[in-house]
Amino acid sequence: PALADADLLGVACIEEALALRAAGATQPVLLLEGVFAPDELPLCAAENFEIAVHDPLHVEWLERAALATPLRAWLKLDSGMHRLGMAPGEFRATHARLLATGDAPIVEHTESDAYWGDGGDGSGQNMLGRILVEVRAARRRTESGRSQ
């Protein structure tokens, strides 16, 4: 019952995410360790799995992937614990590369808010997601202006 109330589930790897799907979980699932091979990306997109990106190699895989549906990626910064995550010096360049991978929709997925979020079923207004799409576009314009 507790799993059914969660807006997002988090697991370490794709095998655990698939076990949640087999058990009937329908929510998005975040792979906290990301993917271990590029051939996992299409399955992640098809199953509504989200991935943590903690290595520039993952961005290369995303850049090359031909996915039928957009994949939500979470950029992970190493805040000093030296587990998974980008070094601070790599973070900005990796962020820029992720922005260049496409125009995936940004959705605040929550059942508890149909104005700022999607209402949990896509019927909400998703105002936060819309604002973030505008911020992403403005950021791209700003970055583009700096490179000229």
XYZ file of N, CA, C and O in Angstrom:
592
model
N 0.806 -1.205 0.000
C 0.000 0.000 0.000
C 0.851 1.273 0.000
O 0.490 2.234 -0.646
N 1.964 1.291 0.719
C 2.792 2.498 0.775
C 3.384 2.813 -0.590
O 3.499 3.981 -0.968
N 3.763 1.799 -1.343
C 4.328 2.034 -2.671
C 3.326 2.702 -3.596
O 3.691 3.540 -4.412
N 2.080 2.340 -3.479
C 1.053 2.905 -4.357
C 0.879 4.406 -4.142
O 0.470 5.124 -5.055
N 1.211 4.913 -2.965
C 1.051 6.325 -2.659
C 2.260 7.170 -3.060
O 2.184 8.392 -3.033
N 3.349 6.538 -3.433
C 4.566 7.277 -3.777
C 4.464 7.869 -5.176
O 3.946 7.235 -6.092
N 4.955 9.110 -5.332
C 4.975 9.754 -6.649
C 6.119 9.234 -7.515
O 6.026 9.240 -8.742
N 7.205 8.817 -6.884
C 8.407 8.360 -7.573
C 9.064 7.320 -6.693
O 9.105 7.471 -5.475
N 9.568 6.272 -7.307
C 10.291 5.236 -6.570
C 11.758 5.302 -6.948
O 12.092 5.660 -8.085
N 12.642 4.967 -6.038
C 14.072 4.968 -6.319
C 14.697 3.623 -6.002
O 14.387 3.022 -4.971
N 15.536 3.160 -6.911
C 16.235 1.890 -6.738
C 17.675 2.069 -7.212
O 18.026 3.081 -7.813
N 18.496 1.064 -6.955
C 19.897 1.151 -7.351
C 20.107 0.844 -8.835
O 20.892 1.505 -9.493
N 19.392 -0.146 -9.365
C 19.717 -0.619 -10.713
C 18.466 -1.028 -11.487
O 17.376 -1.143 -10.928
N 18.661 -1.291 -12.761
C 17.539 -1.605 -13.643
C 16.841 -2.912 -13.256
O 15.618 -3.034 -13.394
N 17.596 -3.864 -12.730
C 16.977 -5.129 -12.315
C 15.957 -4.894 -11.198
O 14.879 -5.499 -11.197
N 16.303 -4.014 -10.259
C 15.366 -3.697 -9.173
C 14.152 -2.934 -9.709
O 13.031 -3.143 -9.250
N 14.374 -2.062 -10.682
C 13.264 -1.321 -11.288
C 12.314 -2.285 -12.004
O 11.089 -2.148 -11.915
N 12.865 -3.248 -12.716
C 12.040 -4.232 -13.406
C 11.260 -5.101 -12.420
O 10.112 -5.473 -12.685
N 11.865 -5.381 -11.269
C 11.155 -6.141 -10.236
C 9.958 -5.342 -9.710
O 8.892 -5.915 -9.462
N 10.120 -4.027 -9.570
C 8.987 -3.191 -9.160
C 7.880 -3.222 -10.206
O 6.691 -3.292 -9.862
N 8.237 -3.155 -11.486
C 7.229 -3.228 -12.550
C 6.507 -4.581 -12.502
O 5.283 -4.640 -12.630
N 7.276 -5.648 -12.299
C 6.674 -6.985 -12.231
C 5.726 -7.105 -11.041
O 4.745 -7.851 -11.094
N 5.999 -6.336 -9.981
C 5.137 -6.356 -8.788
C 3.934 -5.428 -8.936
O 3.107 -5.343 -8.039
N 3.848 -4.717 -10.080
C 2.686 -3.886 -10.343
C 2.873 -2.394 -10.148
O 1.923 -1.633 -10.320
N 4.066 -1.948 -9.792
C 4.308 -0.511 -9.612
C 4.214 0.191 -10.965
O 4.814 -0.250 -11.948
N 3.473 1.291 -11.022
C 3.297 2.024 -12.276
C 3.957 3.398 -12.261
O 4.015 4.065 -13.286
N 4.446 3.840 -11.103
C 5.062 5.156 -10.992
C 6.408 5.202 -11.720
O 7.011 4.173 -11.989
N 6.892 6.415 -11.995
C 8.258 6.533 -12.498
C 9.228 5.947 -11.464
O 8.977 6.024 -10.260
N 10.312 5.366 -11.951
C 11.319 4.775 -11.075
C 12.668 5.404 -11.424
O 13.077 5.398 -12.591
N 13.350 5.938 -10.422
C 14.664 6.545 -10.606
C 15.742 5.512 -10.318
O 15.771 4.912 -9.244
N 16.631 5.308 -11.299
C 17.789 4.430 -11.118
C 18.910 5.282 -10.528
O 19.564 6.048 -11.229
N 19.132 5.163 -9.224
C 20.059 6.042 -8.518
C 21.508 5.848 -8.939
O 22.314 6.762 -8.798
N 21.845 4.680 -9.440
C 23.195 4.449 -9.948
C 23.273 4.639 -11.453
O 24.306 4.395 -12.058
N 22.188 5.056 -12.062
C 22.170 5.248 -13.503
C 22.127 3.928 -14.248
O 21.682 2.911 -13.721
N 22.585 3.960 -15.481
C 22.648 2.747 -16.294
C 24.104 2.292 -16.377
O 25.022 3.082 -16.201
N 24.270 1.026 -16.667
C 25.612 0.455 -16.736
C 26.055 0.172 -18.159
O 27.204 -0.162 -18.402
N 25.124 0.305 -19.112
C 25.444 0.078 -20.526
C 24.438 0.855 -21.369
O 23.289 1.047 -20.960
N 24.847 1.306 -22.553
C 23.933 2.097 -23.388
C 22.700 1.332 -23.840
O 21.654 1.933 -24.092
N 22.777 0.011 -23.914
C 21.614 -0.752 -24.366
C 20.495 -0.792 -23.326
O 19.395 -1.259 -23.611
N 20.736 -0.266 -22.121
C 19.686 -0.171 -21.112
C 18.791 1.051 -21.336
O 17.679 1.123 -20.816
N 19.251 2.037 -22.113
C 18.504 3.291 -22.286
C 17.136 3.103 -22.943
O 16.147 3.661 -22.452
N 17.012 2.345 -24.037
C 15.672 2.164 -24.622
C 14.684 1.511 -23.652
O 13.515 1.893 -23.601
N 15.155 0.558 -22.865
C 14.282 -0.086 -21.877
C 13.867 0.926 -20.803
O 12.703 0.963 -20.397
N 14.801 1.770 -20.381
C 14.470 2.810 -19.397
C 13.394 3.737 -19.941
O 12.440 4.073 -19.235
N 13.535 4.153 -21.177
C 12.542 5.043 -21.783
C 11.187 4.342 -21.893
O 10.147 4.932 -21.580
N 11.187 3.106 -22.315
C 9.933 2.364 -22.498
C 9.212 2.106 -21.177
O 7.978 2.099 -21.129
N 9.970 1.919 -20.107
C 9.384 1.580 -18.808
C 9.163 2.791 -17.904
O 8.781 2.643 -16.760
N 9.442 4.002 -18.417
C 9.320 5.228 -17.615
C 10.267 5.205 -16.423
O 9.907 5.593 -15.317
N 11.495 4.732 -16.667
C 12.542 4.795 -15.660
C 13.324 6.087 -15.882
O 13.562 6.482 -17.021
N 13.719 6.720 -14.813
C 14.540 7.915 -14.868
C 15.944 7.513 -14.432
O 16.099 6.581 -13.644
N 16.957 8.197 -14.939
C 18.320 7.782 -14.628
C 19.127 8.914 -13.998
O 18.950 10.072 -14.337
N 19.995 8.534 -13.086
C 20.980 9.471 -12.565
C 22.175 9.438 -13.512
O 22.623 8.371 -13.934
N 22.652 10.604 -13.877
C 23.823 10.733 -14.745
C 24.966 11.203 -13.857
O 24.926 12.310 -13.328
N 25.948 10.339 -13.664
C 27.044 10.682 -12.767
C 28.413 10.585 -13.421
O 29.438 10.719 -12.769
N 28.406 10.381 -14.740
C 29.660 10.242 -15.471
C 29.457 10.827 -16.870
O 28.417 10.589 -17.483
N 30.433 11.573 -17.396
C 30.283 12.109 -18.757
C 30.012 11.028 -19.804
O 29.376 11.296 -20.818
N 30.444 9.808 -19.557
C 30.174 8.706 -20.486
C 28.671 8.498 -20.666
O 28.205 8.203 -21.772
N 27.910 8.683 -19.597
C 26.452 8.517 -19.698
C 25.850 9.523 -20.666
O 24.887 9.226 -21.367
N 26.407 10.721 -20.704
C 25.907 11.734 -21.629
C 26.214 11.312 -23.062
O 25.388 11.477 -23.952
N 27.390 10.739 -23.289
C 27.706 10.224 -24.632
C 26.679 9.189 -25.051
O 26.219 9.189 -26.194
N 26.329 8.303 -24.143
C 25.322 7.286 -24.461
C 23.988 7.931 -24.803
O 23.314 7.516 -25.749
N 23.584 8.944 -24.030
C 22.318 9.637 -24.299
C 22.361 10.365 -25.641
O 21.374 10.383 -26.376
N 23.519 10.965 -25.954
C 23.659 11.678 -27.224
C 23.502 10.734 -28.418
O 22.972 11.114 -29.453
N 23.939 9.514 -28.272
C 23.896 8.533 -29.376
C 22.599 7.734 -29.425
O 22.295 7.110 -30.433
N 21.859 7.736 -28.324
C 20.667 6.893 -28.235
C 19.557 7.417 -29.141
O 19.316 8.614 -29.222
N 18.893 6.511 -29.812
C 17.712 6.841 -30.612
C 16.505 6.303 -29.838
O 16.109 5.156 -30.015
N 15.971 7.148 -28.950
C 14.903 6.704 -28.063
C 13.543 7.100 -28.620
O 13.366 8.209 -29.110
N 12.588 6.201 -28.511
C 11.236 6.464 -29.007
C 10.515 7.493 -28.147
O 9.674 8.233 -28.640
N 10.834 7.536 -26.863
C 10.249 8.521 -25.950
C 11.370 9.183 -25.160
O 12.410 8.572 -24.930
N 11.162 10.424 -24.740
C 12.200 11.120 -23.973
C 12.491 10.406 -22.656
O 11.621 9.758 -22.070
N 13.696 10.563 -22.193
C 14.139 9.951 -20.950
C 14.519 11.059 -19.981
O 15.274 11.968 -20.337
N 13.977 11.035 -18.780
C 14.320 12.036 -17.768
C 15.640 11.628 -17.117
O 15.807 10.497 -16.687
N 16.569 12.581 -17.064
C 17.881 12.333 -16.467
C 18.105 13.313 -15.332
O 17.759 14.489 -15.422
N 18.688 12.831 -14.255
C 19.036 13.631 -13.095
C 20.553 13.733 -13.067
O 21.241 12.718 -12.977
N 21.089 14.936 -13.158
C 22.529 15.140 -13.134
C 22.997 15.133 -11.684
O 22.518 15.903 -10.860
N 23.944 14.236 -11.399
C 24.368 14.029 -10.018
C 25.735 14.651 -9.786
O 26.699 14.350 -10.491
N 25.823 15.510 -8.781
C 27.051 16.199 -8.424
C 27.698 15.491 -7.234
O 27.022 15.158 -6.263
N 28.995 15.284 -7.315
C 29.738 14.767 -6.160
C 29.935 15.935 -5.211
O 30.698 16.861 -5.487
N 29.231 15.902 -4.107
C 29.274 17.015 -3.156
C 30.406 16.875 -2.145
O 30.471 17.633 -1.191
N 31.285 15.919 -2.369
C 32.435 15.755 -1.491
C 32.521 14.414 -0.809
O 33.504 14.123 -0.135
N 31.511 13.578 -0.966
C 31.545 12.259 -0.329
C 32.259 11.239 -1.204
O 32.525 10.131 -0.772
N 32.523 11.610 -2.448
C 33.274 10.778 -3.394
C 32.630 9.411 -3.618
O 33.292 8.398 -3.707
N 31.311 9.457 -3.739
C 30.581 8.270 -4.178
C 30.329 8.499 -5.656
O 31.233 8.859 -6.384
N 29.115 8.347 -6.101
C 28.798 8.630 -7.489
C 28.554 10.121 -7.663
O 28.008 10.774 -6.788
N 28.935 10.655 -8.802
C 28.644 12.047 -9.095
C 29.749 12.711 -9.887
O 30.902 12.289 -9.870
N 29.351 13.767 -10.570
C 30.301 14.566 -11.351
C 31.168 15.380 -10.406
O 30.667 15.932 -9.424
N 32.421 15.504 -10.765
C 33.279 16.441 -10.054
C 32.785 17.845 -10.370
O 32.283 18.096 -11.468
N 32.894 18.770 -9.423
C 32.405 20.134 -9.679
C 32.938 20.726 -10.984
O 32.208 21.412 -11.690
N 34.176 20.446 -11.343
C 34.742 20.981 -12.581
C 34.119 20.412 -13.841
O 34.168 21.032 -14.899
N 33.522 19.233 -13.759
C 32.876 18.592 -14.911
C 31.402 18.950 -15.030
O 30.796 18.767 -16.077
N 30.832 19.443 -13.947
C 29.386 19.586 -13.857
C 28.821 20.541 -14.905
O 27.870 20.209 -15.597
N 29.383 21.727 -15.032
C 28.835 22.729 -15.956
C 28.868 22.226 -17.403
O 27.886 22.348 -18.133
N 29.987 21.649 -17.827
C 30.093 21.154 -19.206
C 29.120 19.998 -19.439
O 28.497 19.910 -20.492
N 28.980 19.134 -18.460
C 28.056 18.012 -18.596
C 26.622 18.514 -18.638
O 25.807 18.025 -19.424
N 26.306 19.499 -17.826
C 24.971 20.101 -17.848
C 24.673 20.673 -19.231
O 23.586 20.464 -19.785
N 25.627 21.371 -19.809
C 25.433 21.953 -21.142
C 25.204 20.860 -22.181
O 24.354 21.003 -23.069
N 25.935 19.771 -22.079
C 25.747 18.671 -23.027
C 24.370 18.047 -22.869
O 23.724 17.692 -23.863
N 23.904 17.906 -21.644
C 22.570 17.355 -21.430
C 21.502 18.260 -22.026
O 20.540 17.790 -22.625
N 21.670 19.572 -21.871
C 20.703 20.500 -22.453
C 20.633 20.354 -23.966
O 19.586 20.575 -24.569
N 21.744 19.963 -24.560
C 21.807 19.848 -26.017
C 21.241 18.534 -26.541
O 21.162 18.343 -27.749
N 20.822 17.630 -25.672
C 20.346 16.326 -26.136
C 18.904 16.329 -26.600
O 18.407 15.313 -27.061
N 18.218 17.435 -26.477
C 16.849 17.459 -26.980
C 15.929 18.303 -26.147
O 16.360 19.029 -25.252
N 14.645 18.196 -26.444
C 13.623 18.997 -25.786
C 12.633 18.118 -25.036
O 11.426 18.231 -25.213
N 13.153 17.261 -24.190
C 12.273 16.393 -23.406
C 11.351 17.246 -22.549
O 11.753 18.279 -22.021
N 10.100 16.852 -22.431
C 9.187 17.618 -21.586
C 9.625 17.557 -20.129
O 10.260 16.590 -19.704
N 9.307 18.591 -19.390
C 9.583 18.623 -17.953
C 8.234 18.586 -17.261
O 7.369 19.424 -17.518
N 8.055 17.605 -16.407
C 6.770 17.405 -15.748
C 6.992 17.289 -14.247
O 7.839 16.520 -13.792
N 6.225 18.062 -13.489
C 6.174 17.897 -12.038
C 5.092 16.852 -11.790
O 3.893 17.128 -11.876
N 5.528 15.625 -11.536
C 4.590 14.509 -11.405
C 4.205 14.347 -9.941
O 5.006 13.909 -9.128
N 2.999 14.755 -9.602
C 2.513 14.610 -8.237
C 0.988 14.554 -8.226
O 0.334 15.303 -8.944
N 0.458 13.660 -7.440
C -0.987 13.557 -7.308
C -1.543 14.666 -6.437
O -2.734 14.972 -6.497
N -0.695 15.279 -5.616
C -1.185 16.231 -4.632
C -1.349 17.651 -5.168
O -1.780 18.525 -4.427
N -1.020 17.900 -6.435
C -1.119 19.256 -6.948
C -1.432 19.236 -8.440
O -0.609 18.806 -9.250
N -2.619 19.694 -8.792
C -3.024 19.712 -10.196
C -2.756 21.062 -10.851
O -2.992 21.216 -12.035
N -2.280 22.041 -10.088
C -1.909 23.323 -10.685
C -0.415 23.328 -11.005
O -0.021 23.432 -12.159
N 0.448 23.192 -9.991
C 1.890 23.186 -10.225
C 2.347 21.875 -10.844
O 3.348 21.830 -11.553
N 1.622 20.782 -10.587
C 1.989 19.470 -11.096
C 0.997 18.941 -12.110
O 0.127 19.660 -12.604
N 1.153 17.644 -12.398
C 0.290 17.020 -13.411
C -0.918 16.307 -12.812
O -1.657 15.645 -13.525
N -1.101 16.451 -11.492
C -2.232 15.805 -10.841
C -2.064 14.306 -10.706
O -2.971 13.612 -10.285
N -0.895 13.788 -11.074
C -0.621 12.364 -10.962
C -1.087 11.540 -12.145
O -0.636 10.427 -12.347
N -2.008 12.090 -12.939
C -2.525 11.326 -14.081
C -2.418 12.097 -15.398
O -2.991 11.707 -16.411
N -1.707 13.224 -15.361
C -1.533 14.019 -16.577
C -2.627 15.040 -16.807
O -2.568 15.812 -17.759
N -3.629 15.086 -15.939
C -4.740 16.022 -16.140
C -4.460 17.411 -15.563
O -5.192 18.349 -15.838
N -3.402 17.541 -14.755
C -3.081 18.825 -14.135
C -2.460 19.800 -15.123
O -2.133 19.463 -16.257
N -2.286 21.048 -14.671
C -1.761 22.103 -15.532
C -0.240 22.073 -15.663
O 0.306 22.684 -16.576
N 0.449 21.435 -14.738
C 1.909 21.302 -14.798
C 2.610 22.657 -14.963
O 3.510 22.828 -15.767
N 2.188 23.632 -14.189
C 2.760 24.978 -14.313
C 4.255 24.992 -13.990
O 5.019 25.705 -14.647
N 4.690 24.211 -12.996
C 6.116 24.167 -12.687
C 6.903 23.617 -13.874
O 7.923 24.177 -14.260
N 6.426 22.557 -14.472
C 7.095 22.006 -15.647
C 7.163 23.005 -16.786
O 8.196 23.145 -17.449
N 6.067 23.730 -17.004
C 6.050 24.741 -18.068
C 7.069 25.844 -17.797
O 7.772 26.297 -18.704
N 7.141 26.279 -16.550
C 8.109 27.322 -16.191
C 9.532 26.811 -16.396
O 10.393 27.520 -16.935
N 9.786 25.579 -15.989
C 11.134 25.023 -16.146
C 11.515 24.861 -17.613
O 12.678 25.041 -17.972
N 10.570 24.540 -18.471
C 10.847 24.483 -19.909
C 11.253 25.864 -20.406
O 12.199 26.008 -21.189
N 10.548 26.898 -19.922
C 10.914 28.263 -20.308
C 12.294 28.646 -19.782
O 13.078 29.287 -20.480
N 12.599 28.237 -18.548
C 13.920 28.518 -17.979
C 15.002 27.808 -18.791
O 16.050 28.394 -19.092
N 14.738 26.559 -19.170
C 15.709 25.822 -19.978
C 15.935 26.539 -21.305
O 17.076 26.701 -21.747
N 14.863 26.988 -21.940
C 14.998 27.700 -23.215
C 15.776 29.000 -23.029
O 16.645 29.331 -23.844
N 15.482 29.717 -21.949
C 16.210 30.967 -21.685
C 17.677 30.679 -21.417
O 18.565 31.406 -21.887
N 17.935 29.617 -20.700
C 19.331 29.230 -20.417
C 20.057 28.909 -21.722
O 21.201 29.296 -21.918
N 19.380 28.206 -22.601
C 19.999 27.902 -23.898
C 20.286 29.175 -24.686
O 21.330 29.305 -25.308
N 19.332 30.100 -24.659
C 19.562 31.366 -25.367
C 20.739 32.113 -24.765
O 21.578 32.662 -25.483
N 20.821 32.139 -23.449
C 21.924 32.813 -22.763
C 23.251 32.158 -23.117
O 24.229 32.837 -23.450
N 23.282 30.837 -23.052
C 24.511 30.120 -23.384
C 24.884 30.333 -24.842
O 26.050 30.482 -25.173
N 23.886 30.366 -25.717
C 24.138 30.598 -27.138
C 24.715 31.993 -27.358
O 25.623 32.178 -28.155
N 24.191 32.991 -26.652
C 24.678 34.353 -26.762
C 26.113 34.504 -26.290
O 26.887 35.283 -26.835
N 26.494 33.731 -25.278
C 27.864 33.780 -24.772
C 28.850 33.183 -25.750
O 30.000 33.562 -25.790
N 28.405 32.208 -26.530
C 29.327 31.519 -27.445
C 29.530 32.284 -28.746
O 30.332 31.892 -29.572
N 28.787 33.370 -28.969
C 28.912 34.109 -30.223
C 29.963 35.190 -30.137
O 30.343 35.689 -29.182
